[in-house]
C-alpha atoms as an extended CHARMM CRD file, in Angstrom:
* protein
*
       173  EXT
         1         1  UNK       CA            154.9920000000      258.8250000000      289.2510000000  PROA      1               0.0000000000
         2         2  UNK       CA            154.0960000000      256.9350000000      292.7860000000  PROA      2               0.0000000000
         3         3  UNK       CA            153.5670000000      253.3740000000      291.0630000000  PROA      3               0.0000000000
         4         4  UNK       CA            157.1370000000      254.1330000000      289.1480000000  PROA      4               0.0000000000
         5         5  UNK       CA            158.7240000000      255.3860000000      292.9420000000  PROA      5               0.0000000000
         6         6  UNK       CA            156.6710000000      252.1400000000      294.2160000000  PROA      6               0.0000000000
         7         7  UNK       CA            158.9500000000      250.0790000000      291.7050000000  PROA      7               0.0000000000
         8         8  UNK       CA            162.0090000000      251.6300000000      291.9020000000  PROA      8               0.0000000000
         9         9  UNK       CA            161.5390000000      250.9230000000      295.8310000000  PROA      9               0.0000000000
        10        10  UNK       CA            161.0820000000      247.8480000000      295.4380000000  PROA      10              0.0000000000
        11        11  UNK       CA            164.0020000000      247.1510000000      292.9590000000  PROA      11              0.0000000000
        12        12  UNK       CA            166.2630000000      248.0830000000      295.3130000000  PROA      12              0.0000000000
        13        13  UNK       CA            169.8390000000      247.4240000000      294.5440000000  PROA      13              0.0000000000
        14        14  UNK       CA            168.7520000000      246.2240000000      291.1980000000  PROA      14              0.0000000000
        15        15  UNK       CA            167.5260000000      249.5390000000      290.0190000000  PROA      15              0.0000000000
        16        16  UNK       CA            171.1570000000      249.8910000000      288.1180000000  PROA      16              0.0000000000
        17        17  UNK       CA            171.7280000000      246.7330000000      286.5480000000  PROA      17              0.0000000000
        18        18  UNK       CA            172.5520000000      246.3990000000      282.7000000000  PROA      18              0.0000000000
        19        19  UNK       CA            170.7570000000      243.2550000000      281.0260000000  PROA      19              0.0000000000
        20        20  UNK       CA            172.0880000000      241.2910000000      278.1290000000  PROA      20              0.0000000000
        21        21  UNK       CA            170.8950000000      238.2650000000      276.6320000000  PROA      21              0.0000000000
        22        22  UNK       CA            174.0650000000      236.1580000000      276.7130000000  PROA      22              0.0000000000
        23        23  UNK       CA            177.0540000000      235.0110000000      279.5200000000  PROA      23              0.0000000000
        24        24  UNK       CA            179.5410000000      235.7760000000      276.3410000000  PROA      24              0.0000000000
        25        25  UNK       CA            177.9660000000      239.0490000000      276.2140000000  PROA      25              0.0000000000
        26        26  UNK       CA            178.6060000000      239.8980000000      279.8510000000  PROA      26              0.0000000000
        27        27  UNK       CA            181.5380000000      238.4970000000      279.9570000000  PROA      27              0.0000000000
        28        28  UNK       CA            182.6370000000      240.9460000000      277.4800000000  PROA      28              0.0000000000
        29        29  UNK       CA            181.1730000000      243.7540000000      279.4340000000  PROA      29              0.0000000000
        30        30  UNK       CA            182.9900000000      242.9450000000      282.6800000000  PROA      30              0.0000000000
        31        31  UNK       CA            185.8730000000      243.2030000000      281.1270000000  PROA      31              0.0000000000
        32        32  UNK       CA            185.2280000000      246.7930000000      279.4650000000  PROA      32              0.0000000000
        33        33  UNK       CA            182.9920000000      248.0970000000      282.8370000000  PROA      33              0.0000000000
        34        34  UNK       CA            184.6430000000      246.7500000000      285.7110000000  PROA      34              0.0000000000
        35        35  UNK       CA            181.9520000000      247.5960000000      288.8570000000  PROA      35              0.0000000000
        36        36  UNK       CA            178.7670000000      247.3210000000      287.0340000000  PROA      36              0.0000000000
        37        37  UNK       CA            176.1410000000      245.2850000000      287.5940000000  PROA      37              0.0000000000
        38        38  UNK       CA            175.2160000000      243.1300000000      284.9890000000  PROA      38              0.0000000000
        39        39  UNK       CA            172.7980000000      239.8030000000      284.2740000000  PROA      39              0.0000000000
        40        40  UNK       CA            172.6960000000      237.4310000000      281.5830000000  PROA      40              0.0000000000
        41        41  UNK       CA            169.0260000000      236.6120000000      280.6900000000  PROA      41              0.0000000000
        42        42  UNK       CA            170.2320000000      233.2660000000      279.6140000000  PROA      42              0.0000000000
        43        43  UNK       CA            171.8190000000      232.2090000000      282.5980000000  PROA      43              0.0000000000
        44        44  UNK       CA            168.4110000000      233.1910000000      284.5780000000  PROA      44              0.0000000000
        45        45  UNK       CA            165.9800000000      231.2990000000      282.5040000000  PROA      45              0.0000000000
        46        46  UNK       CA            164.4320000000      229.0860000000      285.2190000000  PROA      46              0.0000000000
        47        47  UNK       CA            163.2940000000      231.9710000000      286.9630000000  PROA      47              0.0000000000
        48        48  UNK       CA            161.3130000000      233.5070000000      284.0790000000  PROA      48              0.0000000000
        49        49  UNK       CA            157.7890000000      233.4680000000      284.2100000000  PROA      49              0.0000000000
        50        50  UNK       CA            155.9030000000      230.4710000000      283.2900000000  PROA      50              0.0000000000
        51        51  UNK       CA            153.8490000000      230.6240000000      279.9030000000  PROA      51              0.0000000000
        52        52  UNK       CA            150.9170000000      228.9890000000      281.6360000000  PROA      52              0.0000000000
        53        53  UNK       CA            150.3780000000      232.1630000000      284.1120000000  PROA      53              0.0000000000
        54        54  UNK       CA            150.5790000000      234.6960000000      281.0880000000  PROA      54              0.0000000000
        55        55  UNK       CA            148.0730000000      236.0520000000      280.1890000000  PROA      55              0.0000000000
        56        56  UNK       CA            148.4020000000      235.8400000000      276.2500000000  PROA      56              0.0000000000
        57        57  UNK       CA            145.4360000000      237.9400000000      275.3660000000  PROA      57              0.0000000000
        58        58  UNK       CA            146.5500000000      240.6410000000      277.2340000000  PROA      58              0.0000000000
        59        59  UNK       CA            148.0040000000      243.4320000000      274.9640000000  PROA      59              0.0000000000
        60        60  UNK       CA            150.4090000000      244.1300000000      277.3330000000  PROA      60              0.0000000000
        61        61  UNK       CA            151.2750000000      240.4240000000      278.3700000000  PROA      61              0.0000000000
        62        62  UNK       CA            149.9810000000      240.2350000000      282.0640000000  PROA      62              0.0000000000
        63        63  UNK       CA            150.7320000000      237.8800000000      284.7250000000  PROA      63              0.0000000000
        64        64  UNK       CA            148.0980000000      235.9950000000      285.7170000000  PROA      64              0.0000000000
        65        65  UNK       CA            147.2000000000      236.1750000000      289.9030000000  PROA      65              0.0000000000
        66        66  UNK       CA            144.9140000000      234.6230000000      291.7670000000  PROA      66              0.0000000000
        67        67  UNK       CA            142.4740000000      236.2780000000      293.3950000000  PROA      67              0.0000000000
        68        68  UNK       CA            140.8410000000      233.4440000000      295.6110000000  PROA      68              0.0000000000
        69        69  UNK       CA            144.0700000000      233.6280000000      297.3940000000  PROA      69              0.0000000000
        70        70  UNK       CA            142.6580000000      235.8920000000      299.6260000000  PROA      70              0.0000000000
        71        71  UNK       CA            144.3840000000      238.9170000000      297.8720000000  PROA      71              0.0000000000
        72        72  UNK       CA            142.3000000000      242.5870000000      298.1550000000  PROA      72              0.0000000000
        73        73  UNK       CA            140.3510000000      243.2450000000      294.6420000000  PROA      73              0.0000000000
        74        74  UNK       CA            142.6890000000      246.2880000000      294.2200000000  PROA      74              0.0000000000
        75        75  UNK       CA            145.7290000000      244.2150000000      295.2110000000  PROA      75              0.0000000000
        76        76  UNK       CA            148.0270000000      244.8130000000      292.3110000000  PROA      76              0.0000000000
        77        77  UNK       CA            151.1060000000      242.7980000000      291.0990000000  PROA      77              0.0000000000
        78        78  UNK       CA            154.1840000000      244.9670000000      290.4230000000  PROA      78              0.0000000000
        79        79  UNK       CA            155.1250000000      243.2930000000      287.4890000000  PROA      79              0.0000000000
        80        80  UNK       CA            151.5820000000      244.2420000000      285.9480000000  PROA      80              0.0000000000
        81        81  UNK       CA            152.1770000000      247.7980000000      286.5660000000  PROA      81              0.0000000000
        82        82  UNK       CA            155.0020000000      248.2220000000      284.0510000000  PROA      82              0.0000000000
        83        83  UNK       CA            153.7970000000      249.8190000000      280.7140000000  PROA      83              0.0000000000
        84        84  UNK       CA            156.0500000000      248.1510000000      277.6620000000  PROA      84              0.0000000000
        85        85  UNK       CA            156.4270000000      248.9870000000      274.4710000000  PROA      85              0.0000000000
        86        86  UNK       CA            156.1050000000      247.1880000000      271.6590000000  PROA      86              0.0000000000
        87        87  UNK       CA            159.5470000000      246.2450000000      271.3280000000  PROA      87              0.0000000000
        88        88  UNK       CA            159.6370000000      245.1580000000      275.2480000000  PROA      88              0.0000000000
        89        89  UNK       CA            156.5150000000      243.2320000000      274.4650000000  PROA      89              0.0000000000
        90        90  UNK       CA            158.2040000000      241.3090000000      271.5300000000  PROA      90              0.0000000000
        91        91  UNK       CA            161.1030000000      240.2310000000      273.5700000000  PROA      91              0.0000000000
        92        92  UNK       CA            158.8970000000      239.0190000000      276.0300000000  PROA      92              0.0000000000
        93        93  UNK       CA            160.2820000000      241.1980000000      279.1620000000  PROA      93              0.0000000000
        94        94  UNK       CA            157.4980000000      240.8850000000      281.4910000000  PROA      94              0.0000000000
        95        95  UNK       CA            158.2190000000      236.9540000000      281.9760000000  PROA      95              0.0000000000
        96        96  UNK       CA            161.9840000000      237.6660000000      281.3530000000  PROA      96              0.0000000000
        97        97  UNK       CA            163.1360000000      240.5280000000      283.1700000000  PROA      97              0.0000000000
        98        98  UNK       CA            160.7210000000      241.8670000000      285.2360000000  PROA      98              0.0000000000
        99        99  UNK       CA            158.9600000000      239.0660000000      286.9110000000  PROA      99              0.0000000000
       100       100  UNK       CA            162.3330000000      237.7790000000      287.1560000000  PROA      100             0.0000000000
       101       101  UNK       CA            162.9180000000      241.1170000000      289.3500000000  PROA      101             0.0000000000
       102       102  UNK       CA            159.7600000000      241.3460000000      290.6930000000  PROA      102             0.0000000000
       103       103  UNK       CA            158.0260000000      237.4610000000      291.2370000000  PROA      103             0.0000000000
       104       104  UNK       CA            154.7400000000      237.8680000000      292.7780000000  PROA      104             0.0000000000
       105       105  UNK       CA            155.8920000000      241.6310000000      294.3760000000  PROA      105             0.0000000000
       106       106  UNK       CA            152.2630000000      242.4860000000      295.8070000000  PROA      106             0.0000000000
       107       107  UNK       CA            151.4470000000      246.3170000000      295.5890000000  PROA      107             0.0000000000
       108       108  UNK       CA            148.5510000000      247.3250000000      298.9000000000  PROA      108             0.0000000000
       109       109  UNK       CA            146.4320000000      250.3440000000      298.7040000000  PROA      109             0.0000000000
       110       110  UNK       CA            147.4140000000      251.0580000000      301.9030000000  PROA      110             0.0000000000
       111       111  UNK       CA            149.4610000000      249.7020000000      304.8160000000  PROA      111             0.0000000000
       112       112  UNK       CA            146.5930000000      249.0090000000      306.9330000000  PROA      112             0.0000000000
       113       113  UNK       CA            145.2450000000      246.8290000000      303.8310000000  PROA      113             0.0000000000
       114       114  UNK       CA            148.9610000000      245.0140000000      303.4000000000  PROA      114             0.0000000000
       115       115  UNK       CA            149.6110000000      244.3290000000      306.9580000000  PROA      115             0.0000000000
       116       116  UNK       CA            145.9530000000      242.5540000000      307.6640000000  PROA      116             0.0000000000
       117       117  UNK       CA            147.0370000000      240.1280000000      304.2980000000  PROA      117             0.0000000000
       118       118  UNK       CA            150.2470000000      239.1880000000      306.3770000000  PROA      118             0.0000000000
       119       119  UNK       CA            148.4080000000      238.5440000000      309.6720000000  PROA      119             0.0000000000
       120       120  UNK       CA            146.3250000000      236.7100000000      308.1060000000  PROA      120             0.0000000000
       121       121  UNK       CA            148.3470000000      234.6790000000      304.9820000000  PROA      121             0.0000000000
       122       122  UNK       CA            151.7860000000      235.2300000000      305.8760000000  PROA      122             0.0000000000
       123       123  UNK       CA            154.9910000000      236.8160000000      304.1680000000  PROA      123             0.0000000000
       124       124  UNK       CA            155.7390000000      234.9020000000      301.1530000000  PROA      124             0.0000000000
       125       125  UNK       CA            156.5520000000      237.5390000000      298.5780000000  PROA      125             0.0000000000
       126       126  UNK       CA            157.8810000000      241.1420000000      298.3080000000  PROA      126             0.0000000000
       127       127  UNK       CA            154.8710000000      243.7990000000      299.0000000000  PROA      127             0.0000000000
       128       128  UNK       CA            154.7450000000      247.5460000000      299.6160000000  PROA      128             0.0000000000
       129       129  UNK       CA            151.5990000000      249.7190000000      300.9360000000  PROA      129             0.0000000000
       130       130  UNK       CA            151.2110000000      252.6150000000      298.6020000000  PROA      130             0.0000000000
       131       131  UNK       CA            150.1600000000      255.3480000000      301.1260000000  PROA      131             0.0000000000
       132       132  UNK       CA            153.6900000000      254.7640000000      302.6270000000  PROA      132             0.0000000000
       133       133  UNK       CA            155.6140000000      253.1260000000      300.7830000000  PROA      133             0.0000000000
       134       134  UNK       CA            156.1220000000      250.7200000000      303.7690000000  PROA      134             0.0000000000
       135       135  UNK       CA            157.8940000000      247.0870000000      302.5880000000  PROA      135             0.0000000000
       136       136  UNK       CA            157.7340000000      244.0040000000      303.7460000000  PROA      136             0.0000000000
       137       137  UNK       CA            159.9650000000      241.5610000000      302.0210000000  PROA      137             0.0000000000
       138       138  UNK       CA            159.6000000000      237.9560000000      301.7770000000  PROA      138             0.0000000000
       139       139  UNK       CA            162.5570000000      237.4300000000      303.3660000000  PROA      139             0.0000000000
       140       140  UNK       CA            160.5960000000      238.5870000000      306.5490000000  PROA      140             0.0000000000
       141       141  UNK       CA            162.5370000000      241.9360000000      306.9820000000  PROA      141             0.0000000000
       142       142  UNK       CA            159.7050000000      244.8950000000      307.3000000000  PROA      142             0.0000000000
       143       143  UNK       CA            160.5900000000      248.4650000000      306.7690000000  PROA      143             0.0000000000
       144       144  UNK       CA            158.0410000000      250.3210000000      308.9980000000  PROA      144             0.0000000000
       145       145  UNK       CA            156.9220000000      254.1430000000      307.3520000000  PROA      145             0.0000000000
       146       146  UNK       CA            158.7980000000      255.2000000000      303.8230000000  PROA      146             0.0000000000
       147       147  UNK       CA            161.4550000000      252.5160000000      302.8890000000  PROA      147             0.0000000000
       148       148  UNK       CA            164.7910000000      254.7380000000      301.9630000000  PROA      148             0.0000000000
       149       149  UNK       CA            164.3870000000      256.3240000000      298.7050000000  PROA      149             0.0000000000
       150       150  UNK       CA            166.6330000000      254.4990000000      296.0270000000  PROA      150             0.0000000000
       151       151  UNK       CA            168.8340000000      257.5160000000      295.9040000000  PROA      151             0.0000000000
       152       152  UNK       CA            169.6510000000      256.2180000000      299.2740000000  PROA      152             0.0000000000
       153       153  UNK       CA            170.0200000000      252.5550000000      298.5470000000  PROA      153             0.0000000000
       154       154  UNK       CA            172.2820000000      253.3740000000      295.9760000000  PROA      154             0.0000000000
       155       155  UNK       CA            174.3090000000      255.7670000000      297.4990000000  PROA      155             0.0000000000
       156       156  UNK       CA            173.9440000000      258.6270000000      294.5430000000  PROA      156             0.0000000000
       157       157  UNK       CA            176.1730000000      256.7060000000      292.3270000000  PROA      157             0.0000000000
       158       158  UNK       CA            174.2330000000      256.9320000000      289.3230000000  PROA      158             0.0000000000
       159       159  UNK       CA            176.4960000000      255.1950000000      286.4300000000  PROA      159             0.0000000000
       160       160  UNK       CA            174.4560000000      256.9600000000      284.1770000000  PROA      160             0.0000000000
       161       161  UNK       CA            175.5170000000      260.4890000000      284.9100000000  PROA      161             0.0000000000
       162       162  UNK       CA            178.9600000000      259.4300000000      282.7370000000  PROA      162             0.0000000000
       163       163  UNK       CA            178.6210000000      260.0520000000      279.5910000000  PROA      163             0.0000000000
       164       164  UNK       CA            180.2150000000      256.4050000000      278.3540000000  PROA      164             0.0000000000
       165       165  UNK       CA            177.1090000000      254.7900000000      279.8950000000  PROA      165             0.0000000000
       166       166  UNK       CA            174.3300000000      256.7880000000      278.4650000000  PROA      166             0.0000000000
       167       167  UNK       CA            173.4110000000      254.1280000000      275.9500000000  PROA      167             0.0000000000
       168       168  UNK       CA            172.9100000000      251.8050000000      278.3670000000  PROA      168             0.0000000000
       169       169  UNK       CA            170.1710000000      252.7180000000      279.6370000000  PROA      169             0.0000000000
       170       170  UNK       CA            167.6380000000      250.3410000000      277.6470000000  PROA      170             0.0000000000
       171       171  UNK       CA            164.4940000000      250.1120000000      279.9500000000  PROA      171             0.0000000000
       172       172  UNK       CA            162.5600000000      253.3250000000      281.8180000000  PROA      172             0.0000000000
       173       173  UNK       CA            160.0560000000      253.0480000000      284.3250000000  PROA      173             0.0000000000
């Protein structure tokens, strides 16, 4: 449950967003569900994961990171935190949708831990300390203590609580 809070913090705004393969698709959509937010995978493609930096024999598809970056051995990549199922794993999500969500988003131990790594290497990606759930994005704004719960972010409005969106709601944390 903290690693799928973790997530969820770090999606941010993007925790409600409906995914579809196609622009036609969304197009579509828009037109039926005015005030959702929607993404075309197709129209995001250069931002998908590279095949050379997955790991192919991985079950689960893992990104590949490199730990002589300077990274802590329990250093974790978000995107490598996500369980998928099989179908998720045949439609290659991890290098579609969630590293395009997530890049490199570092997850820290702790925020002692996470806050040494940017003194020493910088802020070039998204990264959270677990004990706190303190962010740091790589935009170079830092959240000091617990980042807003997504409830928050989001402002309760939970499209899913009406009943003509229930099936779409394709991916779970």
């Amino acid at each position: 449950p903290r690693m799928a809070e973790a997530i969820a913090r770090l999606l941010g705004g993007n925790l409600q967003l409906v995914v579809m393969e196609t622009q036609q698709e969304v197009v579509q959509f828009k037109d039926k569900h005015p005030g959702l937010r929607v993404v075309a995978l197709d129209t995001v493609k250069h931002r998908f994961a590279p095949q050379k930096i997955v790991d192919s024999s991985s079950q689960q598809q893992l990104i590949k990171t490199d730990k002589a970056d300077g990274l802590p051995k329990d250093a974790l990549l978000a995107v490598n935190c996500l369980i998928l199922n099989n179908q998720q794993l045949d439609g290659a999500l991890r290098q579609r949708l969630w590293y395009f969500l997530l890049r490199n988003s570092i997850l820290f131990r702790s925020s002692d831990q996470m806050n040494k790594y940017i003194s020493e290497k910088g802020l070039r990606c998204d990264m959270m300390a677990m004990d706190t759930f303190e962010i740091a994005r790589s935009s170079g704004i830092q959240v000091g203590g617990a980042a807003p719960s997504p409830h928050v972010q989001l402002a309760e409005s939970s499209y899913l609580d009406r009943n003509e969106y229930q099936d779409l709601s394709l991916i779970h944390i």
